[in-house]
mmCIF file of C-alpha atoms and ligand atoms in Angstrom:
data_model
loop_
_atom_site.group_PDB
_atom_site.id
_atom_site.type_symbol
_atom_site.label_atom_id
_atom_site.label_comp_id
_atom_site.label_asym_id
_atom_site.label_seq_id
_atom_site.Cartn_x
_atom_site.Cartn_y
_atom_site.Cartn_z
ATOM 1 C CA MET A 1 41.900 93.117 70.719
ATOM 2 C CA ASN A 2 42.181 89.462 69.783
ATOM 3 C CA ASP A 3 45.773 89.234 70.936
ATOM 4 C CA ARG A 4 45.047 90.317 74.479
ATOM 5 C CA ASN A 5 46.815 88.133 76.895
ATOM 6 C CA GLY A 6 43.919 86.620 78.760
ATOM 7 C CA ARG A 7 42.537 85.183 75.588
ATOM 8 C CA ASN A 8 45.514 83.203 74.407
ATOM 9 C CA GLY A 9 45.432 80.865 77.363
ATOM 10 C CA THR A 10 49.029 81.407 78.476
ATOM 11 C CA ALA A 11 48.188 83.343 81.589
ATOM 12 C CA SER A 12 45.265 83.139 83.908
ATOM 13 C CA PRO A 13 43.915 80.085 85.513
ATOM 14 C CA VAL A 14 44.928 77.013 83.555
ATOM 15 C CA THR A 15 44.120 74.051 85.658
ATOM 16 C CA PHE A 16 46.152 70.952 85.924
ATOM 17 C CA THR A 17 46.506 67.486 87.485
ATOM 18 C CA PHE A 18 49.094 65.323 88.981
ATOM 19 C CA ASN A 19 49.839 61.954 87.408
ATOM 20 C CA GLY A 20 51.669 60.404 90.311
ATOM 21 C CA THR A 21 54.754 59.545 88.265
ATOM 22 C CA VAL A 22 57.015 61.655 90.344
ATOM 23 C CA ASN A 23 60.667 61.318 89.669
ATOM 24 C CA THR A 24 61.887 60.811 93.175
ATOM 25 C CA ALA A 25 65.474 60.767 91.949
ATOM 26 C CA VAL A 26 65.245 64.495 91.237
ATOM 27 C CA GLU A 27 67.440 66.500 93.543
ATOM 28 C CA MET A 28 65.572 68.574 96.077
ATOM 29 C CA PRO A 29 66.157 72.278 95.533
ATOM 30 C CA PRO A 30 67.905 74.114 98.359
ATOM 31 C CA PRO A 31 65.470 75.561 100.898
ATOM 32 C CA LEU A 32 64.459 79.150 100.247
ATOM 33 C CA PRO A 33 65.313 81.790 102.803
ATOM 34 C CA ASP A 34 62.596 82.580 105.302
ATOM 35 C CA PRO A 35 60.793 85.461 103.525
ATOM 36 C CA THR A 36 60.042 87.292 106.756
ATOM 37 C CA ARG A 37 63.741 87.286 107.629
ATOM 38 C CA ALA A 38 64.791 88.219 104.104
ATOM 39 C CA SER A 39 62.522 91.277 104.236
ATOM 40 C CA PRO A 40 62.945 92.886 107.625
ATOM 41 C CA ALA A 41 61.488 96.178 106.418
ATOM 42 C CA ILE A 42 58.218 94.630 105.341
ATOM 43 C CA SER A 43 55.975 93.353 108.030
ATOM 44 C CA ALA A 44 55.007 89.792 107.274
ATOM 45 C CA ALA A 45 51.328 89.258 106.627
ATOM 46 C CA PRO A 46 49.428 87.840 109.579
ATOM 47 C CA PRO A 47 49.680 84.063 109.583
ATOM 48 C CA SER A 48 46.054 83.625 108.566
ATOM 49 C CA ALA A 49 46.519 85.765 105.415
ATOM 50 C CA ALA A 50 49.865 84.287 104.493
ATOM 51 C CA ARG A 51 48.882 80.682 105.088
ATOM 52 C CA GLY A 52 47.498 78.892 102.149
ATOM 53 C CA ALA A 53 49.249 80.225 99.109
ATOM 54 C CA LEU A 54 52.068 78.121 97.808
ATOM 55 C CA LEU A 55 54.119 79.196 94.814
ATOM 56 C CA ALA A 56 55.868 76.686 92.622
ATOM 57 C CA VAL A 57 58.118 78.364 90.082
ATOM 58 C CA ILE A 58 58.174 76.428 86.826
ATOM 59 C CA ALA A 59 61.590 75.501 85.460
ATOM 60 C CA PRO A 60 62.336 77.462 82.272
ATOM 61 C CA GLU A 61 62.870 74.323 80.226
ATOM 62 C CA ALA A 62 59.758 72.513 81.540
ATOM 63 C CA PRO A 63 57.475 71.323 78.723
ATOM 64 C CA GLU A 64 53.994 72.869 78.881
ATOM 65 C CA ARG A 65 52.486 69.381 78.781
ATOM 66 C CA ASP A 66 54.221 68.409 82.022
ATOM 67 C CA ILE A 67 52.735 71.442 83.744
ATOM 68 C CA GLN A 68 49.295 70.564 82.460
ATOM 69 C CA VAL A 69 49.682 67.017 83.752
ATOM 70 C CA LEU A 70 50.842 68.375 87.104
ATOM 71 C CA VAL A 71 47.858 70.724 87.416
ATOM 72 C CA ASP A 72 45.421 68.008 86.333
ATOM 73 C CA GLY A 73 46.893 65.721 88.987
ATOM 74 C CA LEU A 74 46.501 68.355 91.663
ATOM 75 C CA ARG A 75 42.883 68.814 90.671
ATOM 76 C CA LEU A 76 42.265 65.088 91.106
ATOM 77 C CA ARG A 77 43.455 65.569 94.673
ATOM 78 C CA GLY A 78 40.940 68.389 95.073
ATOM 79 C CA ILE A 79 43.495 71.178 94.727
ATOM 80 C CA GLU A 80 42.798 73.928 92.186
ATOM 81 C CA ALA A 81 46.061 75.429 90.946
ATOM 82 C CA SER A 82 46.457 78.442 88.647
ATOM 83 C CA VAL A 83 49.288 79.015 86.225
ATOM 84 C CA PHE A 84 50.661 82.502 85.673
ATOM 85 C CA ASP A 85 52.979 83.785 82.999
ATOM 86 C CA VAL A 86 55.567 85.570 85.106
ATOM 87 C CA GLY A 87 59.094 85.091 83.862
ATOM 88 C CA SER A 88 59.375 81.362 83.373
ATOM 89 C CA GLY A 89 55.960 80.736 84.932
ATOM 90 C CA VAL A 90 54.428 80.074 88.297
ATOM 91 C CA VAL A 91 51.925 77.584 89.581
ATOM 92 C CA MET A 92 49.957 78.977 92.483
ATOM 93 C CA LEU A 93 48.015 76.854 94.910
ATOM 94 C CA PRO A 94 45.587 79.110 96.686
ATOM 95 C CA ASP A 95 44.635 76.718 99.472
ATOM 96 C CA ALA A 96 46.714 75.480 102.342
ATOM 97 C CA PRO A 97 48.382 72.468 100.766
ATOM 98 C CA LEU A 98 49.236 69.310 102.613
ATOM 99 C CA ALA A 99 52.879 68.853 103.444
ATOM 100 C CA GLU A 100 52.763 65.808 101.195
ATOM 101 C CA THR A 101 51.639 67.932 98.209
ATOM 102 C CA GLU A 102 54.405 70.407 98.858
ATOM 103 C CA ALA A 103 56.973 67.597 98.906
ATOM 104 C CA VAL A 104 55.624 66.290 95.598
ATOM 105 C CA LEU A 105 55.929 69.744 94.031
ATOM 106 C CA ARG A 106 59.456 70.172 95.326
ATOM 107 C CA ALA A 107 60.498 66.873 93.784
ATOM 108 C CA HIS A 108 58.762 67.443 90.444
ATOM 109 C CA PRO A 109 61.193 67.916 87.546
ATOM 110 C CA ALA A 110 59.086 70.711 86.005
ATOM 111 C CA ILE A 111 59.317 72.795 89.174
ATOM 112 C CA ALA A 112 62.412 74.897 89.848
ATOM 113 C CA HIS A 113 61.539 75.851 93.401
ATOM 114 C CA VAL A 114 58.681 76.133 95.840
ATOM 115 C CA SER A 115 57.946 78.818 98.390
ATOM 116 C CA SER A 116 55.223 79.916 100.766
ATOM 117 C CA PRO A 117 54.867 83.676 100.415
ATOM 118 C CA GLY A 118 54.993 85.523 103.709
ATOM 119 C CA THR A 119 53.881 88.717 101.980
ATOM 120 C CA PRO A 120 50.473 89.541 100.553
ATOM 121 C CA TYR A 121 51.929 90.115 97.091
ATOM 122 C CA ARG A 122 52.793 86.759 95.592
ATOM 123 C CA LEU A 123 53.624 86.985 91.902
ATOM 124 C CA ALA A 124 55.576 90.242 92.321
ATOM 125 C CA ARG A 125 57.985 88.670 94.828
ATOM 126 C CA ARG A 126 61.643 88.752 93.855
ATOM 127 C CA GLU A 127 62.084 85.013 94.355
ATOM 128 C CA VAL A 128 59.611 84.290 91.534
ATOM 129 C CA VAL A 129 62.229 85.583 89.058
ATOM 130 C CA PRO A 130 65.389 85.830 91.166
ATOM 131 C CA GLU A 131 67.462 87.258 88.322
ATOM 132 C CA GLY A 132 64.900 90.051 87.763
ATOM 133 C CA SER A 133 62.379 90.525 84.955
ATOM 134 C CA VAL A 134 63.041 92.483 81.800
ATOM 135 C CA VAL A 135 60.127 94.522 80.450
ATOM 136 C CA ALA A 136 60.499 96.179 77.049
ATOM 137 C CA ILE A 137 58.586 99.154 75.686
ATOM 138 C CA GLY A 138 58.680 98.831 71.906
ATOM 139 C CA GLY A 139 61.997 97.024 72.063
ATOM 140 C CA VAL A 140 63.585 99.328 74.663
ATOM 141 C CA ALA A 141 64.477 97.145 77.643
ATOM 142 C CA PHE A 142 64.159 97.907 81.340
ATOM 143 C CA GLY A 143 65.669 95.605 83.949
ATOM 144 C CA ARG A 144 68.420 93.005 84.387
ATOM 145 C CA GLY A 145 71.127 95.535 83.551
ATOM 146 C CA ALA A 146 69.213 97.453 80.886
ATOM 147 C CA PHE A 147 68.645 101.099 81.850
ATOM 148 C CA GLY A 148 65.936 102.895 79.867
ATOM 149 C CA VAL A 149 65.447 106.636 79.502
ATOM 150 C CA ILE A 150 61.914 107.911 78.867
ATOM 151 C CA ALA A 151 61.600 111.603 78.000
ATOM 152 C CA GLY A 152 59.048 114.028 76.654
ATOM 153 C CA PRO A 153 56.546 116.658 77.669
ATOM 154 C CA CYS A 154 54.052 116.323 80.481
ATOM 155 C CA ALA A 155 51.200 116.659 77.979
ATOM 156 C CA VAL A 156 50.678 116.497 74.244
ATOM 157 C CA GLU A 157 49.662 120.075 73.396
ATOM 158 C CA SER A 158 49.854 120.383 69.607
ATOM 159 C CA ARG A 159 51.261 118.639 66.556
ATOM 160 C CA ALA A 160 54.219 121.038 66.346
ATOM 161 C CA GLN A 161 54.995 120.696 70.059
ATOM 162 C CA ILE A 162 54.998 116.875 70.213
ATOM 163 C CA LEU A 163 56.914 116.502 66.943
ATOM 164 C CA ALA A 164 59.586 118.937 68.170
ATOM 165 C CA ALA A 165 59.745 117.187 71.560
ATOM 166 C CA ALA A 166 60.032 113.744 69.966
ATOM 167 C CA GLN A 167 62.794 114.948 67.665
ATOM 168 C CA ALA A 168 64.678 116.437 70.622
ATOM 169 C CA ALA A 169 64.211 113.266 72.699
ATOM 170 C CA ALA A 170 65.527 111.089 69.865
ATOM 171 C CA GLU A 171 68.515 113.381 69.236
ATOM 172 C CA ALA A 172 69.332 113.380 72.944
ATOM 173 C CA GLY A 173 69.474 109.562 72.939
ATOM 174 C CA ALA A 174 66.308 108.807 74.941
ATOM 175 C CA GLY A 175 64.785 105.397 74.268
ATOM 176 C CA VAL A 176 61.081 106.091 74.776
ATOM 177 C CA LEU A 177 58.875 109.170 74.253
ATOM 178 C CA ARG A 178 56.394 110.216 76.938
ATOM 179 C CA GLY A 179 53.389 112.556 76.679
ATOM 180 C CA GLY A 180 49.940 112.585 78.220
ATOM 181 C CA ALA A 181 46.806 112.897 76.105
ATOM 182 C CA PHE A 182 44.519 112.258 79.076
ATOM 183 C CA LYS A 183 45.758 114.405 81.971
ATOM 184 C CA PRO A 184 44.590 113.986 85.558
ATOM 185 C CA ARG A 185 44.904 117.572 86.815
ATOM 186 C CA THR A 186 44.541 118.825 90.362
ATOM 187 C CA SER A 187 42.339 121.701 89.170
ATOM 188 C CA PRO A 188 39.290 121.145 86.964
ATOM 189 C CA TYR A 189 40.122 124.462 85.268
ATOM 190 C CA ALA A 190 43.602 123.316 84.171
ATOM 191 C CA PHE A 191 44.351 121.906 80.678
ATOM 192 C CA GLN A 192 42.921 118.380 80.641
ATOM 193 C CA GLY A 193 44.776 117.075 77.590
ATOM 194 C CA LEU A 194 43.785 116.589 73.946
ATOM 195 C CA GLY A 195 42.279 113.130 74.471
ATOM 196 C CA LEU A 196 42.289 110.675 71.549
ATOM 197 C CA PRO A 197 43.524 113.232 68.964
ATOM 198 C CA GLY A 198 46.622 113.508 71.183
ATOM 199 C CA ILE A 199 47.215 109.752 70.746
ATOM 200 C CA ASP A 200 47.194 110.199 66.954
ATOM 201 C CA LEU A 201 49.844 112.917 67.331
ATOM 202 C CA LEU A 202 51.985 110.611 69.483
ATOM 203 C CA ALA A 203 51.705 107.929 66.801
ATOM 204 C CA GLU A 204 52.820 110.485 64.219
ATOM 205 C CA ALA A 205 55.784 111.437 66.419
ATOM 206 C CA ARG A 206 56.702 107.743 66.727
ATOM 207 C CA ALA A 207 56.584 107.330 62.957
ATOM 208 C CA ALA A 208 58.798 110.399 62.515
ATOM 209 C CA THR A 209 61.456 109.443 65.084
ATOM 210 C CA GLY A 210 61.243 105.685 65.664
ATOM 211 C CA LEU A 211 60.696 106.247 69.392
ATOM 212 C CA PRO A 212 58.003 104.075 71.019
ATOM 213 C CA PHE A 213 55.748 105.992 73.413
ATOM 214 C CA VAL A 214 54.111 105.644 76.796
ATOM 215 C CA THR A 215 50.989 107.625 77.623
ATOM 216 C CA GLU A 216 48.687 107.829 80.595
ATOM 217 C CA VAL A 217 45.384 105.981 80.824
ATOM 218 C CA THR A 218 43.075 107.530 83.410
ATOM 219 C CA ASP A 219 40.052 105.275 83.167
ATOM 220 C CA ALA A 220 39.373 101.602 82.482
ATOM 221 C CA GLY A 221 37.000 102.617 79.673
ATOM 222 C CA GLN A 222 39.881 104.153 77.670
ATOM 223 C CA VAL A 223 41.964 100.975 77.452
ATOM 224 C CA GLU A 224 40.199 99.490 74.446
ATOM 225 C CA ASP A 225 40.550 102.704 72.402
ATOM 226 C CA LEU A 226 44.199 103.235 73.379
ATOM 227 C CA TYR A 227 45.334 99.629 73.013
ATOM 228 C CA PRO A 228 45.910 99.506 69.236
ATOM 229 C CA HIS A 229 48.017 102.686 69.279
ATOM 230 C CA VAL A 230 50.175 102.790 72.400
ATOM 231 C CA ASP A 231 53.440 101.033 73.176
ATOM 232 C CA ALA A 232 52.844 101.188 76.937
ATOM 233 C CA PHE A 233 50.172 102.382 79.351
ATOM 234 C CA GLN A 234 51.098 104.755 82.170
ATOM 235 C CA VAL A 235 49.067 104.486 85.349
ATOM 236 C CA GLY A 236 49.497 107.788 87.165
ATOM 237 C CA ALA A 237 50.141 108.232 90.863
ATOM 238 C CA ARG A 238 46.515 109.243 91.441
ATOM 239 C CA ASN A 239 45.294 106.018 89.857
ATOM 240 C CA MET A 240 47.651 103.569 91.544
ATOM 241 C CA GLN A 241 44.715 102.219 93.524
ATOM 242 C CA ASN A 242 42.160 102.346 90.705
ATOM 243 C CA TYR A 243 41.660 98.610 90.917
ATOM 244 C CA GLU A 244 39.139 98.395 88.092
ATOM 245 C CA LEU A 245 41.719 100.020 85.791
ATOM 246 C CA LEU A 246 44.447 97.657 87.030
ATOM 247 C CA LYS A 247 42.214 94.649 86.388
ATOM 248 C CA VAL A 248 41.597 95.731 82.790
ATOM 249 C CA LEU A 249 45.345 96.260 82.290
ATOM 250 C CA GLY A 250 45.917 92.738 83.579
ATOM 251 C CA ASP A 251 44.145 91.546 80.447
ATOM 252 C CA VAL A 252 46.358 93.275 77.867
ATOM 253 C CA ASP A 253 49.718 92.248 76.442
ATOM 254 C CA LYS A 254 51.389 95.659 76.559
ATOM 255 C CA PRO A 255 53.580 97.084 79.339
ATOM 256 C CA VAL A 256 52.130 99.029 82.241
ATOM 257 C CA LEU A 257 54.206 101.791 83.850
ATOM 258 C CA LEU A 258 52.803 101.875 87.369
ATOM 259 C CA LYS A 259 53.588 105.028 89.328
ATOM 260 C CA ARG A 260 53.672 104.922 93.103
ATOM 261 C CA GLY A 261 50.849 106.818 94.800
ATOM 262 C CA PRO A 262 52.152 109.881 96.698
ATOM 263 C CA SER A 263 51.156 108.303 100.011
ATOM 264 C CA ALA A 264 51.398 104.621 99.123
ATOM 265 C CA THR A 265 53.462 102.209 101.153
ATOM 266 C CA LEU A 266 55.722 99.773 99.338
ATOM 267 C CA GLU A 267 53.276 97.003 100.146
ATOM 268 C CA GLU A 268 50.331 98.906 98.639
ATOM 269 C CA TRP A 269 52.392 99.708 95.540
ATOM 270 C CA LEU A 270 53.416 96.074 95.040
ATOM 271 C CA LEU A 271 49.846 94.904 95.606
ATOM 272 C CA ALA A 272 48.729 97.320 92.882
ATOM 273 C CA ALA A 273 51.292 95.663 90.579
ATOM 274 C CA GLU A 274 49.980 92.295 91.746
ATOM 275 C CA TYR A 275 46.544 93.155 90.307
ATOM 276 C CA VAL A 276 48.091 93.441 86.833
ATOM 277 C CA LEU A 277 50.203 90.292 87.255
ATOM 278 C CA ALA A 278 47.322 88.284 88.675
ATOM 279 C CA GLY A 279 45.223 89.332 85.672
ATOM 280 C CA GLY A 280 47.796 87.650 83.434
ATOM 281 C CA ASN A 281 49.966 90.575 82.280
ATOM 282 C CA PRO A 282 53.553 90.188 83.533
ATOM 283 C CA ARG A 283 54.775 93.397 81.843
ATOM 284 C CA VAL A 284 54.840 95.839 84.754
ATOM 285 C CA ILE A 285 57.441 98.556 85.311
ATOM 286 C CA LEU A 286 57.251 100.322 88.672
ATOM 287 C CA CYS A 287 58.015 104.042 88.967
ATOM 288 C CA GLU A 288 58.982 105.937 92.133
ATOM 289 C CA ARG A 289 57.837 109.544 91.587
ATOM 290 C CA GLY A 290 58.099 111.093 95.031
ATOM 291 C CA ILE A 291 55.904 110.897 98.099
ATOM 292 C CA ARG A 292 54.176 113.528 100.218
ATOM 293 C CA THR A 293 56.128 114.626 103.293
ATOM 294 C CA PHE A 294 56.353 117.783 105.442
ATOM 295 C CA ASN A 295 59.102 119.014 103.111
ATOM 296 C CA ARG A 296 58.160 122.091 101.086
ATOM 297 C CA GLY A 297 61.465 122.677 99.277
ATOM 298 C CA THR A 298 60.708 120.181 96.549
ATOM 299 C CA ARG A 299 57.380 119.267 94.963
ATOM 300 C CA TYR A 300 57.460 115.808 96.575
ATOM 301 C CA THR A 301 60.177 113.862 98.393
ATOM 302 C CA LEU A 302 62.060 111.411 96.182
ATOM 303 C CA ASP A 303 62.098 108.157 98.122
ATOM 304 C CA LEU A 304 65.160 106.509 96.630
ATOM 305 C CA ALA A 305 65.579 104.175 99.582
ATOM 306 C CA THR A 306 62.173 102.662 98.842
ATOM 307 C CA MET A 307 63.136 102.364 95.179
ATOM 308 C CA ALA A 308 66.158 100.299 96.273
ATOM 309 C CA LEU A 309 64.018 98.322 98.705
ATOM 310 C CA ALA A 310 61.456 97.680 95.964
ATOM 311 C CA ARG A 311 64.221 96.224 93.801
ATOM 312 C CA ARG A 312 65.047 93.796 96.583
ATOM 313 C CA GLU A 313 61.413 92.821 97.161
ATOM 314 C CA THR A 314 60.271 92.424 93.552
ATOM 315 C CA HIS A 315 61.613 91.061 90.287
ATOM 316 C CA LEU A 316 59.834 93.838 88.365
ATOM 317 C CA PRO A 317 61.970 96.668 86.952
ATOM 318 C CA VAL A 318 61.811 99.878 88.998
ATOM 319 C CA ILE A 319 62.437 103.309 87.473
ATOM 320 C CA VAL A 320 62.523 106.838 88.902
ATOM 321 C CA ASP A 321 60.749 110.072 87.916
ATOM 322 C CA PRO A 322 62.941 112.921 89.167
ATOM 323 C CA SER A 323 60.770 115.545 87.415
ATOM 324 C CA HIS A 324 57.580 115.112 89.446
ATOM 325 C CA ALA A 325 59.548 114.179 92.566
ATOM 326 C CA THR A 326 61.456 117.472 92.652
ATOM 327 C CA GLY A 327 59.405 119.840 90.466
ATOM 328 C CA ASP A 328 62.657 121.601 89.589
ATOM 329 C CA PRO A 329 64.681 121.115 86.390
ATOM 330 C CA ASP A 330 67.940 121.894 88.234
ATOM 331 C CA LEU A 331 67.370 118.878 90.484
ATOM 332 C CA VAL A 332 66.494 116.437 87.720
ATOM 333 C CA LEU A 333 70.078 115.633 86.704
ATOM 334 C CA PRO A 334 71.423 115.082 90.244
ATOM 335 C CA MET A 335 68.441 112.864 91.108
ATOM 336 C CA ALA A 336 68.735 110.940 87.835
ATOM 337 C CA ARG A 337 72.395 110.285 88.649
ATOM 338 C CA ALA A 338 71.401 109.175 92.145
ATOM 339 C CA ALA A 339 68.699 106.874 90.762
ATOM 340 C CA LEU A 340 71.160 105.140 88.438
ATOM 341 C CA ALA A 341 73.771 104.870 91.187
ATOM 342 C CA ALA A 342 71.182 103.422 93.592
ATOM 343 C CA GLY A 343 70.230 100.640 91.186
ATOM 344 C CA ALA A 344 67.202 101.946 89.276
ATOM 345 C CA ASP A 345 66.356 100.321 85.951
ATOM 346 C CA GLY A 346 65.591 103.615 84.222
ATOM 347 C CA VAL A 347 64.307 107.162 84.514
ATOM 348 C CA ILE A 348 61.339 109.086 83.130
ATOM 349 C CA VAL A 349 61.839 112.840 82.780
ATOM 350 C CA GLU A 350 59.820 115.736 81.443
ATOM 351 C CA MET A 351 61.326 117.768 78.609
ATOM 352 C CA HIS A 352 59.621 120.504 76.588
ATOM 353 C CA PRO A 353 60.926 122.363 73.544
ATOM 354 C CA ALA A 354 59.673 125.649 75.105
ATOM 355 C CA PRO A 355 58.930 125.145 78.821
ATOM 356 C CA ALA A 356 57.711 128.724 79.315
ATOM 357 C CA GLU A 357 54.840 127.996 76.912
ATOM 358 C CA ALA A 358 53.928 124.591 78.350
ATOM 359 C CA LEU A 359 50.277 123.978 79.278
ATOM 360 C CA SER A 360 51.251 121.705 82.176
ATOM 361 C CA ASP A 361 54.320 121.155 84.364
ATOM 362 C CA GLY A 362 56.476 123.615 82.383
ATOM 363 C CA ALA A 363 58.239 124.730 85.565
ATOM 364 C CA GLN A 364 59.859 121.318 85.988
ATOM 365 C CA ALA A 365 60.629 120.568 82.344
ATOM 366 C CA LEU A 366 64.156 120.185 81.024
ATOM 367 C CA VAL A 367 65.022 121.936 77.781
ATOM 368 C CA PRO A 368 66.396 119.695 75.005
ATOM 369 C CA ALA A 369 70.031 120.631 75.730
ATOM 370 C CA GLN A 370 69.635 119.611 79.388
ATOM 371 C CA LEU A 371 68.187 116.264 78.329
ATOM 372 C CA ARG A 372 71.086 115.720 75.934
ATOM 373 C CA ALA A 373 73.598 116.423 78.714
ATOM 374 C CA MET A 374 71.725 114.137 81.121
ATOM 375 C CA VAL A 375 71.607 111.175 78.732
ATOM 376 C CA ALA A 376 75.314 111.590 77.907
ATOM 377 C CA GLU A 377 76.198 111.596 81.577
ATOM 378 C CA LEU A 378 74.017 108.601 82.437
ATOM 379 C CA GLU A 379 75.491 106.679 79.528
ATOM 380 C CA ALA A 380 78.995 107.343 80.818
ATOM 381 C CA MET A 381 78.037 106.358 84.392
ATOM 382 C CA ALA A 382 76.046 103.252 83.507
ATOM 383 C CA PRO A 383 78.897 100.734 83.106
ATOM 384 C CA ILE A 384 80.227 101.636 86.574
ATOM 385 C CA VAL A 385 77.034 100.252 88.102
ATOM 386 C CA GLY A 386 76.612 97.356 85.683
ATOM 387 C CA ARG A 387 74.036 99.006 83.461
ATOM 388 C CA THR A 388 73.772 99.615 79.716
ATOM 389 C CA LEU A 389 71.612 102.368 78.275
ATOM 390 C CA SER A 390 68.753 100.878 76.240
ATOM 391 C CA ARG A 391 68.279 102.150 72.708
ATOM 392 C CA PRO A 392 65.236 101.912 70.453
ATOM 393 C CA ARG A 393 65.372 99.379 67.638
ATOM 394 C CA PRO A 394 66.841 100.946 64.519
ATOM 395 C CA ALA A 395 64.045 101.929 62.130
HETATM 396 C C1 PEP B 401 52.820 112.755 84.697
HETATM 397 O O1 PEP B 401 53.592 111.829 84.443
HETATM 398 O O2 PEP B 401 52.709 113.778 83.989
HETATM 399 C C2 PEP B 401 52.036 112.689 85.940
HETATM 400 C C3 PEP B 401 50.846 113.248 86.057
HETATM 401 O O3 PEP B 401 52.688 112.010 86.902
HETATM 402 P P1 PEP B 401 52.151 111.481 88.338
HETATM 403 O O4 PEP B 401 51.025 110.563 88.039
HETATM 404 O O5 PEP B 401 53.356 110.809 88.916
HETATM 405 O O6 PEP B 401 51.735 112.702 89.119
HETATM 406 MN MN1 MN B 402 53.613 116.026 84.489
#
């Protein structure tokens, strides 16, 4: 894995210095809104936790050399800064900076704007990439107006099943194929997935249809084996707080689809994303998949309001999984419509060529015709809410 992100030096702590030749003629950027007032629904971190970090967002056109000189200069003043590859780039100063240092950063031509995060998540904050980040899975974009549809079975079960599912997903107009080879199941007696042979079948399905695929990784030790084959890693709801896994995924250069834990707060979810970003991988797509409530009518409760709130709080794309949220194929289309209307950047749905024979989650799977109808409807709706359906690259 020579091309892993942490090894090419673009992410992770690059240290810099300040050369003192500050262009004082540079216009001061307008002050940023008070983050605690901009986010009334999120309690601000206690002052002691929030104090200290200062984010300086690097201007898109800033030459890398200027950033290096800036970081080197800061180091001469005893301030260790880290540079992260998030959108156009961010310099983070972990220690409480002097007001004078902050003023210097604000005036520096390589810096677009400076803020002091009032939330524990820093790199995931919306203001780091105000226009929103775009994350692509094999060329299929999510975010900044691009709406991606991911579809496929819960699990890879056999060669015939995944090839038929991939064909149906491609014909329906989905952009990305899904399918788990490593399945975290509630019961130890349930089908646990095919493991690595399932990944080979997904690769065969990709070759046959041109659809990139996302598949779940359940353990940090699997990442190295999966990396050469997958287009994106799915972190399941049960693993949202598997921090060792998130740290390993911070060191790869492929997208991570991070599902919200069934009882996770927005802050916990965004901090889980922060692990991946802080490790140097900016390619995170968040997925709301339903939370646990007293409600028994649906499998979980689809928390669309938190999806919309997440889109305000973070620049990362946020998609919705109406299949696991509802557990009912009849509710998938209405909830997919609602997700698009509420501003989601995509959906992930389960579809099986023969749901009655499925080895996992068959009861919630769409049949191919339902997927086709759903994609057609979402495509027609998308322009009304400023979205365009993302398509895979032509083969
Ligand atoms: C899945 O996508 O099949 C799955 C297990 O989802 P979740 O992690 O959201 O339960
Ligand atoms: Mn499933």
